Amino acid sequence: MGKVGEGGFVFSQSNGGDAQEVAEAAARTLRRKVVPELVSERALISFPVEAMTKFLVGRDLERQREICQLVESDETFSNADRPFLSREQNYVRALQKAAKLVEWKIQHKWSEDDMLMAMKATGDSLPLFLHEALFIPTLKTQMSDEQLKKWLPLAWNCEIFGCYAQTELGHGSNLRKLETTATFIPESDEFELNTPTLTSKKWWPGALGQSSNFAAVYARLILHGRDYGVHPFLVQIRDRLTHQPMPGCEIGNIGKKIGFDNIDNGFLGLSKVRIPRDQLMMRNIQVSPKGEFQHGKHGKLGYATMIKIRAIIVRNGGWSLAQALTCAVRYSLVRTQGGETLPSQGGREVKILDHAMQRFRLTTSMALAYASIMSGIVMMDLYHRNLSNTLKGDVALLAETHATSSGLKALCSDLTLHAIEDTRRACGGVGYNWASGICELYTTFLQDVTVEGENTILHLQTARWLLKSILAAQKSGKLDNVPSGLVPYLKDPSFTSHQKSALLTGRPVSAQTLIDAYWHREARLLQEMLDRIRQHYPSGFSEQVVADHMVDLVELSRAHCEGILVRNFEDAIHAYEQGAPAHKGVVTVLRMLQELHGLHRLLERVGDFVLDGYLSPAQATWCKERRQELVDALRYDLIGLVDAFDFSDNQLNSAIGRFDGRVYESQYEWAKYGMTLVAKGKDGGVLGHDEVLQHVFTQGRKINASKL
Amino acid sequence: MGKVGEGGFVFSQSNGGDAQEVAEAAARTLRRKVVPELVSERALISFPVEAMTKFLVGRDLERQREICQLVESDETFSNADRPFLSREQNYVRALQKAAKLVEWKIQHKWSEDDMLMAMKATGDSLPLFLHEALFIPTLKTQMSDEQLKKWLPLAWNCEIFGCYAQTELGHGSNLRKLETTATFIPESDEFELNTPTLTSKKWWPGALGQSSNFAAVYARLILHGRDYGVHPFLVQIRDRLTHQPMPGCEIGNIGKKIGFDNIDNGFLGLSKVRIPRDQLMMRNIQVSPKGEFQHGKHGKLGYATMIKIRAIIVRNGGWSLAQALTCAVRYSLVRTQGGETLPSQGGREVKILDHAMQRFRLTTSMALAYASIMSGIVMMDLYHRNLSNTLKGDVALLAETHATSSGLKALCSDLTLHAIEDTRRACGGVGYNWASGICELYTTFLQDVTVEGENTILHLQTARWLLKSILAAQKSGKLDNVPSGLVPYLKDPSFTSHQKSALLTGRPVSAQTLIDAYWHREARLLQEMLDRIRQHYPSGFSEQVVADHMVDLVELSRAHCEGILVRNFEDAIHAYEQGAPAHKGVVTVLRMLQELHGLHRLLERVGDFVLDGYLSPAQATWCKERRQELVDALRYDLIGLVDAFDFSDNQLNSAIGRFDGRVYESQYEWAKYGMTLVAKGKDGGVLGHDEVLQHVFTQGRKINASKL
């Protein structure tokens, strides 16, 4: 194996004699310097890139770089071979990386956050993530202190490996209908776990297929014949030495997915599996030896965890898009195509970034990447404030934070995924090749529209909360729990009908003007819905309203969350300006991105804003012109904006996204290296020829000889 | 191997003793009958499904079914193992299928169209497709009759296997800049082929990586030092017996892609490769032994082929979406989730199709699937008319047909892909699993936005043609070559500014009303562009205009093509109504789909229609309400609309899309079968445990023992 070096592609596994040779030749080629196209572009950046990186990553930057450097110093973590390995080989490679990280975690006494950074630094998806970021936090938030004392060290030092087993074959988002049972057996002080039907088998848990020997199993708690709802139990599912399934456990892998295929998502059937009573996780509820049920006091902490995970998805959306843009922007500054007949070109083809459509696509997506990262920062902050409040027993922020995190997860995963895919396509042919680095990124991130609450369901949660809090405020007259921007509309319901935007044509569009526009649209949609409830539902808001108006309610939640995205961007810039030292160049470019983002979102749904005359045709036209001005003004900062994301070449694992811009050499080396890993035909010839094609050719020759 | 039976999953390859057993158990389970949920749904269909199928497939239906039956009778064509095989294994499996088809083609004397049907019937992607549908047609349209006499039988009977080698590492859509050279050597009456630079290596050709021993190589024709542009040459690239690369040929596979991974896309470097002069394909041009260049007479035939391929992509978009919808609609009628608290539900969960949002997504996509298939039919018809005209020397239709096919390919691939992905997501968790049948469909079809002209570039072609023909008409006063709906606007440029839609609220929206609306929008966008040209470009239209207004021109082309899509749907229904016997039930449901499609497209860009007051807010609101009415009215025909697509279970290769609706049994059998194909760990235990995890667990035990 070679070392993970500056080139990014390092050639680690070999199954043929020539792999080493190819690897060395490749390394020589790739160690060359940055291409002149990128050197000259980088000379034009208007802001200090390092200051932008500091702003984006925050106080973790130094630690993150330290860990990243450690990871990149070890050949285990080379990603070069991944695109050419089978699903099973990749799984084993991911475990090798995991093993090394666990070793370091113990050796260097890493914190939970350090471990998360290290996993991120690998640029790979590891089954270990499920153990570290889902199983261990579940123990921490669900187990009593006593239980933790016993189990946490086992999990922390990876003596046991766990997964989170909730979803069933027939039951996803509707947890109330989970079928797995845990029946208390007072005689032996045990629970008996069963998945009594086909549809009750646990289905999907990551790291269940092969990796885990323990699982946090969510099951209906049955005490003396009464159903106390769904709670988590710690269940041993494989022998700790042989790793074979425990008696009564049927375990399997659910097979290939569209992405995330290093991860062994699995299924689990349970038949009369007994566990001691104290493996019911008892932080939030307790069951006595007599089978008596008791509520705990930290019932709301589960919500805090959910909020955190959603904030992470919002942030990850931004960073995944950032990664895709890093590949596409660098490529678009080296790749040339067409335009050679333009007078200015003198027969040379144009850098594809200088095609207006390419620039438009990548720059509007850039604005979204920054907006999502900003929202991630603001949301994570809100999570921390909310968590410390909840621990003090103050849950005032909880409902809004939870509702916001739901809709924002749905909106951001949707928007960023769409932009990642558009970015992939903007790379043309190579975008379809794994060598682009964007294929795996896209297919992995595709899960985020479905996991942790399917997006439609989440939008409906946000819409429910919004309607309920408005209706409650109207009834009580107390407006404290209503989003601030809606207060004027609540005070005067006719407000929307005659309100006009203050937007001035020919001028930059201020953050406040944009924020006002989003509030106006939201208020109008809200009032339409309230009118319908008033007219058609005499008993007021109910689930029937949701059932009848799902499409409109999803629109309402989207509108609400688009407003949040715009305001969070403003809040993040404001906070940066307040803190010292803020770089003026950084603020300037952030403000441009913010304005571009607000305008682009608005123009994507411009009908919403012009339909009731809030925006005039002239104002809408100006929004479009101004958007184009901003896209053009950001042209020479795009390379700086992607460099600021600070991805290493090994994380990108892209032939076209490398820092040095050697996009053609590296595609060629990539393909040649891949060939050394690919199987030969059965007689040592070309794969497929030995097995099949030679017979086809022989048959063809015979037929033609007899005919011709 | 088992037989491809009614169950669809048939378990063909085994690498463990228990695979056979699992397969048999699975077959027993799956041979059970259709689930009651689908039986009762099918009883409610309002139209004759078979008549709809006849309409969709047309006169080929009987032949298609015959071939499909033959394919399904042979175990070679089982798709069940595919999701669990590696890229290399899948490539070899695809060759096995190809070999069988070639055998049948010769045995049954199949036509070119029969062979295409057979390849489609496999439900798989075969490298053979590149030989049959791209290489052979290239010979047919580019070779002289003499050349064909020699080469066609070799290719037809698969004595040689060919690919189409055009794209280079550094050059895609801009053919003018291809670098590969073919220099005439008068002394030996040969051409010498060279790829003189890294960026000139042929890159991407399908079936080049391993399968082909010949290639149609596009290269610059150099005669006595003069460059005559790019032309096709037939080059032998591998030895016909050993299949090793010929001297001077460097051949490789470009590695894993986001989809289409059965196909061996490859690269080719040529160094001083000599071929006889008469392997320049000489139907359209000729080169004499002295190296004199002569134009042929069929120069425009190449365009006809391009139009056909684009028409096929339009049609395939519709059929691919149809396939995704077949899976999603059947699943959505069996899967239940949530809604159990609604008064009407009595505690039972709701079929997910009865969630308004799910129904909305699938039904609007259904309208698009039908619209795209209709446009495919109309386009294919236009292709045939245009081809026979061109052969007669009449090229009046050619420019418009070519321009239309470009933009329509771009629009339809974009729209249908988006809808396929939305349909995949609408299946929730299982949509992410290969078992859904939609993952491979999506990733394969993703290529269609990039191949045969990247979509942005194609839209610009359409926009160029549109602007040029309008400007020419304005100059000459002759309006014959202008799209008919634009004529009133050309006659009175102020027409758009005061025109209002005739749409009546509270009533169904007629096809004509929709068609008028799309013309109006297109005319407005066009006039804005013409105004800008008049004001800012004193010398008129040029490539500079395109460079400066790409984003708007893409919008213009989209608008133009959306109008075509709407009109083609109307034309197809009209033609069906005229032909005998037309089923009234079929017409009724087609009309509903047509109205839904027209409204949905309009509402997706409603800003375009309300901005200038063409649609009033009340009209726009009615469009939204009417769209919802249509979605609801189509509810009980959805199952009939997907059954009419007539996919076999083996083509679908989906655990959730099966005709019998056994969505849970088949997911379970799928996963269990997959496990029999997956590698074990190195010591015969669990994969990953033997290699890595046991060391991790041992380390954990040691640390905890020393600590606890």
Tab-separated table of N, CA, C and O in Angstrom, chain A residues 438-468:
chain	number	residue	atom	x	y	z
A	438	ILE	N	-18.624	12.646	-7.475
A	438	ILE	CA	-19.957	13.139	-7.099
A	438	ILE	C	-20.988	12.014	-7.075
A	438	ILE	O	-22.012	12.117	-6.409
A	439	CYS	N	-20.714	10.926	-7.776
A	439	CYS	CA	-21.705	9.833	-7.825
A	439	CYS	C	-21.945	9.248	-6.440
A	439	CYS	O	-23.087	9.108	-5.993
A	440	GLU	N	-20.858	8.872	-5.786
A	440	GLU	CA	-21.029	8.232	-4.483
A	440	GLU	C	-21.584	9.224	-3.470
A	440	GLU	O	-22.425	8.882	-2.631
A	441	LEU	N	-21.110	10.450	-3.553
A	441	LEU	CA	-21.610	11.502	-2.673
A	441	LEU	C	-23.126	11.613	-2.805
A	441	LEU	O	-23.871	11.665	-1.807
A	442	TYR	N	-23.591	11.649	-4.025
A	442	TYR	CA	-25.027	11.805	-4.291
A	442	TYR	C	-25.820	10.600	-3.799
A	442	TYR	O	-26.798	10.735	-3.068
A	443	THR	N	-25.378	9.396	-4.187
A	443	THR	CA	-26.176	8.219	-3.828
A	443	THR	C	-26.159	7.988	-2.315
A	443	THR	O	-27.135	7.495	-1.760
A	444	THR	N	-25.068	8.349	-1.658
A	444	THR	CA	-25.040	8.213	-0.199
A	444	THR	C	-26.006	9.198	0.444
A	444	THR	O	-26.827	8.841	1.282
A	445	PHE	N	-25.938	10.429	-0.004
A	445	PHE	CA	-26.746	11.480	0.623
A	445	PHE	C	-28.230	11.329	0.276
A	445	PHE	O	-29.092	11.848	1.001
A	446	LEU	N	-28.543	10.597	-0.787
A	446	LEU	CA	-29.953	10.368	-1.158
A	446	LEU	C	-30.777	9.826	0.005
A	446	LEU	O	-31.989	10.010	0.052
A	447	GLN	N	-30.125	9.118	0.916
A	447	GLN	CA	-30.890	8.576	2.044
A	447	GLN	C	-31.499	9.670	2.917
A	447	GLN	O	-32.492	9.439	3.600
A	448	ASP	N	-30.904	10.874	2.891
A	448	ASP	CA	-31.315	11.893	3.862
A	448	ASP	C	-32.715	12.452	3.631
A	448	ASP	O	-33.279	13.100	4.503
A	449	VAL	N	-33.299	12.219	2.461
A	449	VAL	CA	-34.696	12.638	2.285
A	449	VAL	C	-35.656	11.649	2.939
A	449	VAL	O	-36.829	11.941	3.117
A	450	THR	N	-35.151	10.469	3.294
A	450	THR	CA	-36.016	9.407	3.811
A	450	THR	C	-35.763	9.105	5.280
A	450	THR	O	-36.706	8.889	6.047
A	451	VAL	N	-34.482	9.105	5.685
A	451	VAL	CA	-34.178	8.735	7.070
A	451	VAL	C	-34.561	9.845	8.056
A	451	VAL	O	-34.769	10.985	7.663
A	452	GLU	N	-34.657	9.456	9.311
A	452	GLU	CA	-34.987	10.408	10.387
A	452	GLU	C	-36.267	11.178	10.074
A	452	GLU	O	-36.360	12.382	10.321
A	453	GLY	N	-37.237	10.494	9.553
A	453	GLY	CA	-38.495	11.117	9.185
A	453	GLY	C	-38.516	11.439	7.707
A	453	GLY	O	-37.734	12.278	7.239
A	454	GLU	N	-39.388	10.762	6.963
A	454	GLU	CA	-39.521	11.016	5.533
A	454	GLU	C	-39.963	12.469	5.358
A	454	GLU	O	-40.731	13.005	6.163
A	455	ASN	N	-39.471	13.124	4.316
A	455	ASN	CA	-39.636	14.573	4.217
A	455	ASN	C	-41.085	15.056	4.221
A	455	ASN	O	-41.395	16.081	4.831
A	456	THR	N	-41.981	14.345	3.535
A	456	THR	CA	-43.386	14.779	3.532
A	456	THR	C	-43.957	14.755	4.947
A	456	THR	O	-44.622	15.705	5.385
A	457	ILE	N	-43.653	13.675	5.649
A	457	ILE	CA	-44.165	13.538	7.017
A	457	ILE	C	-43.617	14.656	7.904
A	457	ILE	O	-44.340	15.233	8.717
A	458	LEU	N	-42.364	14.994	7.712
A	458	LEU	CA	-41.768	16.067	8.520
A	458	LEU	C	-42.401	17.421	8.204
A	458	LEU	O	-42.672	18.212	9.106
A	459	HIS	N	-42.617	17.688	6.915
A	459	HIS	CA	-43.264	18.960	6.560
A	459	HIS	C	-44.648	19.045	7.206
A	459	HIS	O	-45.065	20.111	7.675
A	460	LEU	N	-45.350	17.931	7.227
A	460	LEU	CA	-46.686	17.955	7.840
A	460	LEU	C	-46.597	18.235	9.343
A	460	LEU	O	-47.446	18.924	9.899
A	461	GLN	N	-45.540	17.726	9.986
A	461	GLN	CA	-45.358	18.042	11.413
A	461	GLN	C	-45.190	19.542	11.615
A	461	GLN	O	-45.781	20.140	12.514
A	462	THR	N	-44.352	20.130	10.777
A	462	THR	CA	-44.115	21.578	10.892
A	462	THR	C	-45.410	22.351	10.650
A	462	THR	O	-45.743	23.283	11.396
A	463	ALA	N	-46.150	21.942	9.625
A	463	ALA	CA	-47.397	22.642	9.297
A	463	ALA	C	-48.419	22.501	10.432
A	463	ALA	O	-49.098	23.469	10.789
A	464	ARG	N	-48.497	21.301	11.007
A	464	ARG	CA	-49.406	21.094	12.157
A	464	ARG	C	-49.078	22.050	13.292
A	464	ARG	O	-49.948	22.707	13.846
A	465	TRP	N	-47.784	22.094	13.623
A	465	TRP	CA	-47.375	22.960	14.723
A	465	TRP	C	-47.721	24.419	14.422
A	465	TRP	O	-48.248	25.141	15.267
A	466	LEU	N	-47.460	24.830	13.186
A	466	LEU	CA	-47.690	26.217	12.794
A	466	LEU	C	-49.177	26.560	12.931
A	466	LEU	O	-49.548	27.561	13.554
A	467	LEU	N	-50.028	25.718	12.363
A	467	LEU	CA	-51.471	25.972	12.425
A	467	LEU	C	-51.975	25.958	13.860
A	467	LEU	O	-52.720	26.846	14.275
A	468	LYS	N	-51.512	24.958	14.604
A	468	LYS	CA	-51.986	24.858	15.987
A	468	LYS	C	-51.570	26.079	16.802
A	468	LYS	O	-52.358	26.618	17.577
